[in-house]
Amino acid sequence: MITDCKRNRFTKLALALLLPGVLLCRADAAVEGWLNWRGPRQAGVSNESGLPDHVELDGKNYRWTFDLAGRGTPVVAGDRVYAFGYEGEGPDLVEVLVSIDAASGKEVWRLEFGDFLSDIIYKRYSIGSPTVDADTGNIYLMTSPGIFVAVDQAGNILWQHSMMESFGRLTFPNGRTGAPVIDDDLVIVRGITTNWGKEGPARDRFYAFNKLNGKNVWASTPGVAPTDSSFSTPIFSWLDGKRVFYSGTGCGNLVCVNARTGEPLSRFQFLHGGVNGSLLVYGDNTIIAIHGKENLDSSEIGRMAAIRMDAFPAAMESGPVVLPADAELWRNHLGIFTSSPVLVGNRVYQVTHTGELACVDADSGRIMWEKKLSNSQLHASPLYADGKLYVPMRDGVLHILRPDDSGAVELGRVQLEGNCLGAPAVWNGQVYVHTTKKLYCFGSDSGVPRSAVAASSVTSDKRDRPANRKAARLRCVPGELLLRPGAVEQLVVDGLDTDGFATSQLPSGPATWQPYIPAAAKVRTSLNAAVDAHGVVTADSRNVPSAGMFKVDIGELTGFVRGRILPAIPFSENFETFDIGHEHPAEPGVMFAYPPLPWIGARFKWEIRSLDGNKVLAKTLDRLLFQRAMTFIGHPDMANYTMSADVMTDGNRRIMSTVGVVNQRYIIALVGNWQILEISSNHDCVKYSVPFAWQPNTWYRLKTRVDVAADGAGAVRARAWRVGEPEPDDWTVTFDHGRAHRAGAPGLFGFSPQSQKRVYIDNISVVANDRGE
């Protein structure tokens, strides 16, 4: 969550905006600049000239430094630099989005974001970059734990989503996050999610939102089960009149997706593992990609290859088309896991994992030369501008080289403080490099001619939209609803042509709405809501959770919307109303029920079983991927509540599991193998425990609450006792957090190491703090 929103270093801490939907819609003036980390050509290339051949930290080309650790690329819009970094230690660590005056290097404003519930270790924060919208100047950012936020040029938050609590986005120890991308009215982010319903299985997904109001437009699942995370940035192009993007995925595929609809068009299985480097579009929809993991057809590690990706599903068929092996046009032995290539004409420049800079013929894949720069490389990508390559290396050295077809002449190098893990950015005669210690600016004190700057800001891939054509399908916006009991939401029904572009040529006749249950649905329930003829959704006022879909028909065209209603405080769940009527696929003779459909990340992680005459929630053991399970059962902006539950673990004196609840973005759990009661929000930064002896196969009552003061400091408290015994008067554990989480969805947590011992939860209760003591 955004813990403390500060306008600058010296202003009083302000309460962050907590609503996940629209908070403010504002469009500022259009801007020019290096607006995303790959630049206007989406290939790490600038048209600017007059850039420095060499730089020195005390020389004439040195402009300024800004003290902020970072692992990504800054972006530039007009006279403002926007950088994403982190500062602080332990419980006080925050990620920072900062606006800097490009001329002086002085801070203009900042926003701070706390980490929560993430698996990030070793300070692997801010492995991503902000993106600026050319039309409005608004800034978009995804933080490491998945706060997706839109900010205006003055630093005001326009809207935000907690992708973890609203869509089930997972985090990983590597911290790789990436950058949003913008196409017309859409801003798109990606991540591995375990959402609800058909999006319950873990998949690498893309989500598009309206860039002005934050409404969800579409979700796309173009790949298969992931084996790694990916922060490959989508790259836009055109295919047979369709606006598309290409990207790598965590399942090892290169994918092509219709950018207007999210429809998967094609995929190519590239490797075992995830594709993390961003792709290049070369010629007519040939994709150049690189990876550093195991190949599918050889024992070699890593390769660069060109893939022909111009296929798409036939009419009335769904995608993606799985491309054959012969779609690969060429390959070579170059390999790296997370760095991206640069395309200049028909030459590709790439740094490898062993620290070589290579030049490749884009037509044949022939390696023209290699030059050793360092012993290793991670993440950082080159930048080409003014006939030169600016190449930051993991060891903190920035190399400036002039390449040709015979090799590269080094013009200069400078040792920077910290490690270089992000690509450089260039704008108005300045070169920016962010290290794990500082943001550096080098260049001319007068910039470059305005015509050269403007030329570097032009995106060469713009085309006119097709003329207004007849609608071929309907799309509802928002595509996914998140409501409270009694809430009202306006749906907008768009007509889309065969290529996915909006059109006003809809069939005549009224829109008719009705509940819809897909034939393949495992849980056959409906959303407790009604939709009128004008598309106004009204949630039922009963304080009960529900989830489902509605179908809209206009003439012969059909569209769908799915949604959830989450209860307000107070609410409870004891599972006694569930029908245990499904035979377990992995345990013949065992019957179970699926968990509540509105819960985020519940399917495949939990199931309802009979135990000692009661119906209880049991953690699944048949999927090692979900040996650690976190599920959200309430709204992301809930605050000031007390959460209680009965918990138990199977096991013995040698092996027990971990079970607990999530209260306002803190995990409070009984840790069996350590015999402790623990409060955590990130195991490297926020973790505190006290000894607590507890037994397997015995129910305990766990009661938790979070109180946050006006200055942002908070106290997290919990008590635990054996069910059937009196509740203790005192809290068993209290953790004081100076930057407390102000809000967060209630949830459930279970960890069964190596899926050996099951945990159970029952009698869940969420009440307001003033009624919970």
Short mmCIF file of N, CA and C in Angstrom, two decimals, residues 212-313:
data_model
loop_
_atom_site.label_atom_id
_atom_site.label_comp_id
_atom_site.label_asym_id
_atom_site.label_seq_id
_atom_site.Cartn_x
_atom_site.Cartn_y
_atom_site.Cartn_z
N LEU A 212 -7.34 6.91 -17.91
CA LEU A 212 -7.85 8.09 -17.21
C LEU A 212 -8.61 7.76 -15.94
N ASN A 213 -9.47 6.71 -15.99
CA ASN A 213 -10.30 6.45 -14.81
C ASN A 213 -9.97 5.15 -14.09
N GLY A 214 -9.04 4.36 -14.63
CA GLY A 214 -8.62 3.15 -13.94
C GLY A 214 -9.57 1.98 -14.05
N LYS A 215 -10.60 2.07 -14.87
CA LYS A 215 -11.54 0.95 -15.01
C LYS A 215 -10.86 -0.21 -15.75
N ASN A 216 -11.08 -1.42 -15.24
CA ASN A 216 -10.54 -2.60 -15.90
C ASN A 216 -11.25 -2.83 -17.23
N VAL A 217 -10.48 -2.98 -18.31
CA VAL A 217 -11.04 -3.16 -19.65
C VAL A 217 -10.97 -4.61 -20.09
N TRP A 218 -9.82 -5.25 -19.94
CA TRP A 218 -9.73 -6.66 -20.28
C TRP A 218 -8.61 -7.32 -19.48
N ALA A 219 -8.68 -8.65 -19.42
CA ALA A 219 -7.62 -9.49 -18.87
C ALA A 219 -7.29 -10.55 -19.91
N SER A 220 -6.02 -10.89 -20.02
CA SER A 220 -5.58 -11.83 -21.06
C SER A 220 -4.68 -12.89 -20.46
N THR A 221 -4.91 -14.15 -20.85
CA THR A 221 -4.10 -15.28 -20.41
C THR A 221 -3.57 -15.99 -21.65
N PRO A 222 -2.44 -15.54 -22.21
CA PRO A 222 -2.00 -16.08 -23.50
C PRO A 222 -1.13 -17.32 -23.41
N GLY A 223 -0.68 -17.69 -22.20
CA GLY A 223 0.26 -18.79 -22.08
C GLY A 223 -0.28 -19.97 -21.30
N VAL A 224 0.64 -20.78 -20.77
CA VAL A 224 0.30 -21.97 -20.01
C VAL A 224 0.88 -21.81 -18.60
N ALA A 225 0.90 -22.89 -17.83
CA ALA A 225 1.37 -22.82 -16.44
C ALA A 225 2.79 -22.28 -16.38
N PRO A 226 3.06 -21.27 -15.56
CA PRO A 226 4.39 -20.65 -15.52
C PRO A 226 5.39 -21.48 -14.72
N THR A 227 6.65 -21.33 -15.08
CA THR A 227 7.74 -21.92 -14.31
C THR A 227 8.64 -20.86 -13.69
N ASP A 228 8.36 -19.60 -13.99
CA ASP A 228 9.14 -18.49 -13.47
C ASP A 228 8.30 -17.23 -13.63
N SER A 229 8.73 -16.16 -12.98
CA SER A 229 8.10 -14.87 -13.22
C SER A 229 8.75 -14.21 -14.43
N SER A 230 8.14 -13.15 -14.94
CA SER A 230 8.68 -12.44 -16.09
C SER A 230 8.38 -10.95 -15.97
N PHE A 231 9.35 -10.12 -16.35
CA PHE A 231 9.07 -8.68 -16.44
C PHE A 231 9.35 -8.14 -17.84
N SER A 232 9.23 -9.04 -18.83
CA SER A 232 9.37 -8.65 -20.22
C SER A 232 8.32 -7.59 -20.57
N THR A 233 8.77 -6.47 -21.13
CA THR A 233 7.87 -5.36 -21.44
C THR A 233 7.16 -5.60 -22.76
N PRO A 234 5.83 -5.53 -22.83
CA PRO A 234 5.12 -5.67 -24.11
C PRO A 234 5.58 -4.62 -25.12
N ILE A 235 5.74 -5.06 -26.38
CA ILE A 235 6.18 -4.19 -27.47
C ILE A 235 5.06 -4.16 -28.51
N PHE A 236 4.60 -2.97 -28.91
CA PHE A 236 3.44 -2.82 -29.79
C PHE A 236 3.85 -2.87 -31.26
N SER A 237 2.93 -3.38 -32.08
CA SER A 237 3.11 -3.42 -33.53
C SER A 237 1.74 -3.56 -34.17
N TRP A 238 1.73 -3.89 -35.48
CA TRP A 238 0.49 -4.09 -36.23
C TRP A 238 0.55 -5.45 -36.91
N LEU A 239 -0.57 -6.12 -36.98
CA LEU A 239 -0.67 -7.42 -37.65
C LEU A 239 -2.01 -7.50 -38.36
N ASP A 240 -1.99 -7.45 -39.68
CA ASP A 240 -3.19 -7.59 -40.49
C ASP A 240 -4.31 -6.64 -40.02
N GLY A 241 -3.93 -5.38 -39.76
CA GLY A 241 -4.90 -4.38 -39.35
C GLY A 241 -5.22 -4.37 -37.87
N LYS A 242 -4.66 -5.30 -37.12
CA LYS A 242 -4.89 -5.35 -35.69
C LYS A 242 -3.74 -4.70 -34.94
N ARG A 243 -4.07 -3.97 -33.86
CA ARG A 243 -3.04 -3.44 -32.98
C ARG A 243 -2.68 -4.56 -32.01
N VAL A 244 -1.41 -4.95 -31.98
CA VAL A 244 -0.99 -6.10 -31.18
C VAL A 244 0.20 -5.73 -30.33
N PHE A 245 0.48 -6.58 -29.34
CA PHE A 245 1.77 -6.48 -28.65
C PHE A 245 2.39 -7.87 -28.57
N TYR A 246 3.72 -7.86 -28.48
CA TYR A 246 4.51 -9.07 -28.32
C TYR A 246 5.22 -9.00 -26.97
N SER A 247 5.32 -10.15 -26.30
CA SER A 247 5.99 -10.17 -25.01
C SER A 247 6.46 -11.58 -24.70
N GLY A 248 7.44 -11.68 -23.82
CA GLY A 248 7.80 -12.96 -23.24
C GLY A 248 6.96 -13.22 -22.01
N THR A 249 6.85 -14.50 -21.60
CA THR A 249 6.03 -14.86 -20.45
C THR A 249 6.80 -15.76 -19.49
N GLY A 250 6.23 -15.92 -18.31
CA GLY A 250 6.83 -16.78 -17.29
C GLY A 250 6.72 -18.26 -17.59
N CYS A 251 5.98 -18.62 -18.64
CA CYS A 251 5.88 -20.02 -19.05
C CYS A 251 6.80 -20.33 -20.22
N GLY A 252 7.70 -19.41 -20.55
CA GLY A 252 8.67 -19.64 -21.60
C GLY A 252 8.17 -19.40 -23.00
N ASN A 253 7.04 -18.75 -23.15
CA ASN A 253 6.48 -18.48 -24.47
C ASN A 253 6.77 -17.05 -24.91
N LEU A 254 6.85 -16.87 -26.23
CA LEU A 254 6.73 -15.56 -26.85
C LEU A 254 5.29 -15.47 -27.33
N VAL A 255 4.58 -14.41 -26.96
CA VAL A 255 3.16 -14.33 -27.26
C VAL A 255 2.85 -13.09 -28.07
N CYS A 256 1.78 -13.21 -28.87
CA CYS A 256 1.21 -12.08 -29.61
C CYS A 256 -0.23 -11.93 -29.15
N VAL A 257 -0.60 -10.72 -28.71
CA VAL A 257 -1.91 -10.46 -28.13
C VAL A 257 -2.52 -9.23 -28.80
N ASN A 258 -3.82 -9.29 -29.11
CA ASN A 258 -4.53 -8.11 -29.60
C ASN A 258 -4.58 -7.07 -28.47
N ALA A 259 -3.92 -5.94 -28.66
CA ALA A 259 -3.80 -4.95 -27.61
C ALA A 259 -5.12 -4.27 -27.28
N ARG A 260 -6.09 -4.30 -28.20
CA ARG A 260 -7.36 -3.63 -27.96
C ARG A 260 -8.35 -4.51 -27.20
N THR A 261 -8.20 -5.83 -27.33
CA THR A 261 -9.18 -6.74 -26.72
C THR A 261 -8.58 -7.71 -25.72
N GLY A 262 -7.26 -7.90 -25.73
CA GLY A 262 -6.62 -8.91 -24.90
C GLY A 262 -6.68 -10.31 -25.47
N GLU A 263 -7.24 -10.47 -26.68
CA GLU A 263 -7.36 -11.80 -27.27
C GLU A 263 -5.98 -12.36 -27.62
N PRO A 264 -5.62 -13.54 -27.10
CA PRO A 264 -4.34 -14.16 -27.48
C PRO A 264 -4.40 -14.61 -28.94
N LEU A 265 -3.40 -14.24 -29.73
CA LEU A 265 -3.38 -14.57 -31.15
C LEU A 265 -2.44 -15.74 -31.45
N SER A 266 -1.24 -15.72 -30.90
CA SER A 266 -0.31 -16.81 -31.15
C SER A 266 0.70 -16.88 -30.02
N ARG A 267 1.36 -18.04 -29.93
CA ARG A 267 2.45 -18.20 -28.97
C ARG A 267 3.48 -19.18 -29.53
N PHE A 268 4.74 -18.99 -29.11
CA PHE A 268 5.84 -19.84 -29.52
C PHE A 268 6.58 -20.26 -28.27
N GLN A 269 6.67 -21.57 -28.03
CA GLN A 269 7.37 -22.06 -26.84
C GLN A 269 8.87 -21.93 -27.08
N PHE A 270 9.50 -21.02 -26.33
CA PHE A 270 10.87 -20.60 -26.59
C PHE A 270 11.88 -21.37 -25.73
N LEU A 271 11.48 -21.74 -24.52
CA LEU A 271 12.43 -22.35 -23.60
C LEU A 271 11.70 -22.99 -22.43
N HIS A 272 12.46 -23.71 -21.59
CA HIS A 272 12.01 -24.10 -20.26
C HIS A 272 12.38 -22.94 -19.33
N GLY A 273 11.41 -22.35 -18.68
CA GLY A 273 11.68 -21.20 -17.82
C GLY A 273 10.98 -19.97 -18.35
N GLY A 274 11.27 -18.82 -17.75
CA GLY A 274 10.61 -17.59 -18.13
C GLY A 274 11.43 -16.77 -19.11
N VAL A 275 10.73 -16.02 -19.97
CA VAL A 275 11.37 -15.05 -20.87
C VAL A 275 11.31 -13.69 -20.19
N ASN A 276 12.46 -13.13 -19.86
CA ASN A 276 12.48 -11.86 -19.13
C ASN A 276 12.95 -10.69 -19.97
N GLY A 277 13.76 -10.91 -20.95
CA GLY A 277 14.17 -9.82 -21.81
C GLY A 277 13.01 -9.33 -22.65
N SER A 278 12.98 -8.02 -22.93
CA SER A 278 11.97 -7.50 -23.84
C SER A 278 12.35 -7.85 -25.28
N LEU A 279 11.34 -7.93 -26.14
CA LEU A 279 11.53 -8.42 -27.50
C LEU A 279 11.77 -7.25 -28.46
N LEU A 280 12.26 -7.58 -29.64
CA LEU A 280 12.39 -6.63 -30.74
C LEU A 280 11.47 -7.06 -31.86
N VAL A 281 10.80 -6.09 -32.49
CA VAL A 281 10.03 -6.34 -33.70
C VAL A 281 10.89 -5.91 -34.88
N TYR A 282 11.17 -6.86 -35.77
CA TYR A 282 12.04 -6.57 -36.90
C TYR A 282 11.30 -6.89 -38.20
N GLY A 283 11.20 -5.90 -39.07
CA GLY A 283 10.51 -6.13 -40.34
C GLY A 283 9.04 -6.39 -40.13
N ASP A 284 8.49 -7.29 -40.94
CA ASP A 284 7.06 -7.60 -40.87
C ASP A 284 6.80 -8.70 -39.86
N ASN A 285 6.73 -8.31 -38.59
CA ASN A 285 6.31 -9.21 -37.52
C ASN A 285 7.24 -10.39 -37.32
N THR A 286 8.52 -10.14 -37.49
CA THR A 286 9.54 -11.07 -37.01
C THR A 286 9.99 -10.58 -35.64
N ILE A 287 10.06 -11.49 -34.70
CA ILE A 287 10.42 -11.16 -33.33
C ILE A 287 11.81 -11.68 -33.04
N ILE A 288 12.65 -10.83 -32.48
CA ILE A 288 13.99 -11.24 -32.04
C ILE A 288 13.97 -11.27 -30.51
N ALA A 289 14.39 -12.42 -29.96
CA ALA A 289 14.34 -12.62 -28.52
C ALA A 289 15.60 -13.32 -28.05
N ILE A 290 15.86 -13.20 -26.75
CA ILE A 290 17.02 -13.86 -26.14
C ILE A 290 16.61 -14.40 -24.78
N HIS A 291 17.24 -15.50 -24.37
CA HIS A 291 17.01 -16.03 -23.03
C HIS A 291 18.31 -16.62 -22.51
N GLY A 292 18.34 -16.97 -21.25
CA GLY A 292 19.54 -17.51 -20.62
C GLY A 292 19.30 -18.79 -19.86
N LYS A 293 18.24 -19.52 -20.22
CA LYS A 293 17.91 -20.76 -19.52
C LYS A 293 18.02 -21.95 -20.47
N GLU A 294 17.37 -23.07 -20.10
CA GLU A 294 17.50 -24.31 -20.86
C GLU A 294 16.66 -24.27 -22.13
N ASN A 295 17.27 -24.67 -23.23
CA ASN A 295 16.54 -24.78 -24.49
C ASN A 295 15.68 -26.04 -24.51
N LEU A 296 14.67 -26.03 -25.35
CA LEU A 296 13.77 -27.17 -25.47
C LEU A 296 14.38 -28.31 -26.27
N ASP A 297 15.21 -27.99 -27.24
CA ASP A 297 15.67 -28.99 -28.20
C ASP A 297 17.17 -29.28 -28.12
N SER A 298 17.85 -28.80 -27.09
CA SER A 298 19.27 -29.08 -26.94
C SER A 298 19.65 -28.91 -25.48
N SER A 299 20.85 -29.33 -25.16
CA SER A 299 21.35 -29.20 -23.79
C SER A 299 22.03 -27.86 -23.56
N GLU A 300 22.12 -27.03 -24.59
CA GLU A 300 22.74 -25.72 -24.47
C GLU A 300 21.87 -24.78 -23.63
N ILE A 301 22.52 -23.90 -22.94
CA ILE A 301 21.84 -22.89 -22.13
C ILE A 301 21.83 -21.58 -22.88
N GLY A 302 20.64 -21.06 -23.12
CA GLY A 302 20.49 -19.75 -23.73
C GLY A 302 20.58 -19.76 -25.25
N ARG A 303 19.89 -18.81 -25.87
CA ARG A 303 20.05 -18.55 -27.29
C ARG A 303 19.35 -17.24 -27.65
N MET A 304 19.81 -16.63 -28.73
CA MET A 304 19.08 -15.55 -29.38
C MET A 304 18.49 -16.13 -30.64
N ALA A 305 17.25 -15.76 -30.95
CA ALA A 305 16.58 -16.32 -32.12
C ALA A 305 15.63 -15.31 -32.72
N ALA A 306 15.32 -15.51 -34.00
CA ALA A 306 14.29 -14.74 -34.69
C ALA A 306 13.13 -15.68 -34.99
N ILE A 307 11.92 -15.23 -34.65
CA ILE A 307 10.72 -16.05 -34.80
C ILE A 307 9.71 -15.30 -35.66
N ARG A 308 9.16 -16.00 -36.63
CA ARG A 308 8.10 -15.41 -37.45
C ARG A 308 6.79 -15.57 -36.70
N MET A 309 6.15 -14.45 -36.30
CA MET A 309 4.93 -14.50 -35.51
C MET A 309 3.84 -13.69 -36.20
N ASP A 310 3.32 -14.20 -37.31
CA ASP A 310 2.29 -13.49 -38.05
C ASP A 310 1.00 -14.30 -38.17
N ALA A 311 0.85 -15.34 -37.35
CA ALA A 311 -0.36 -16.17 -37.39
C ALA A 311 -1.39 -15.64 -36.41
N PHE A 312 -2.64 -15.93 -36.68
CA PHE A 312 -3.72 -15.60 -35.75
C PHE A 312 -4.87 -16.56 -36.00
N PRO A 313 -5.78 -16.69 -35.02
CA PRO A 313 -6.85 -17.69 -35.14
C PRO A 313 -7.75 -17.41 -36.34
#
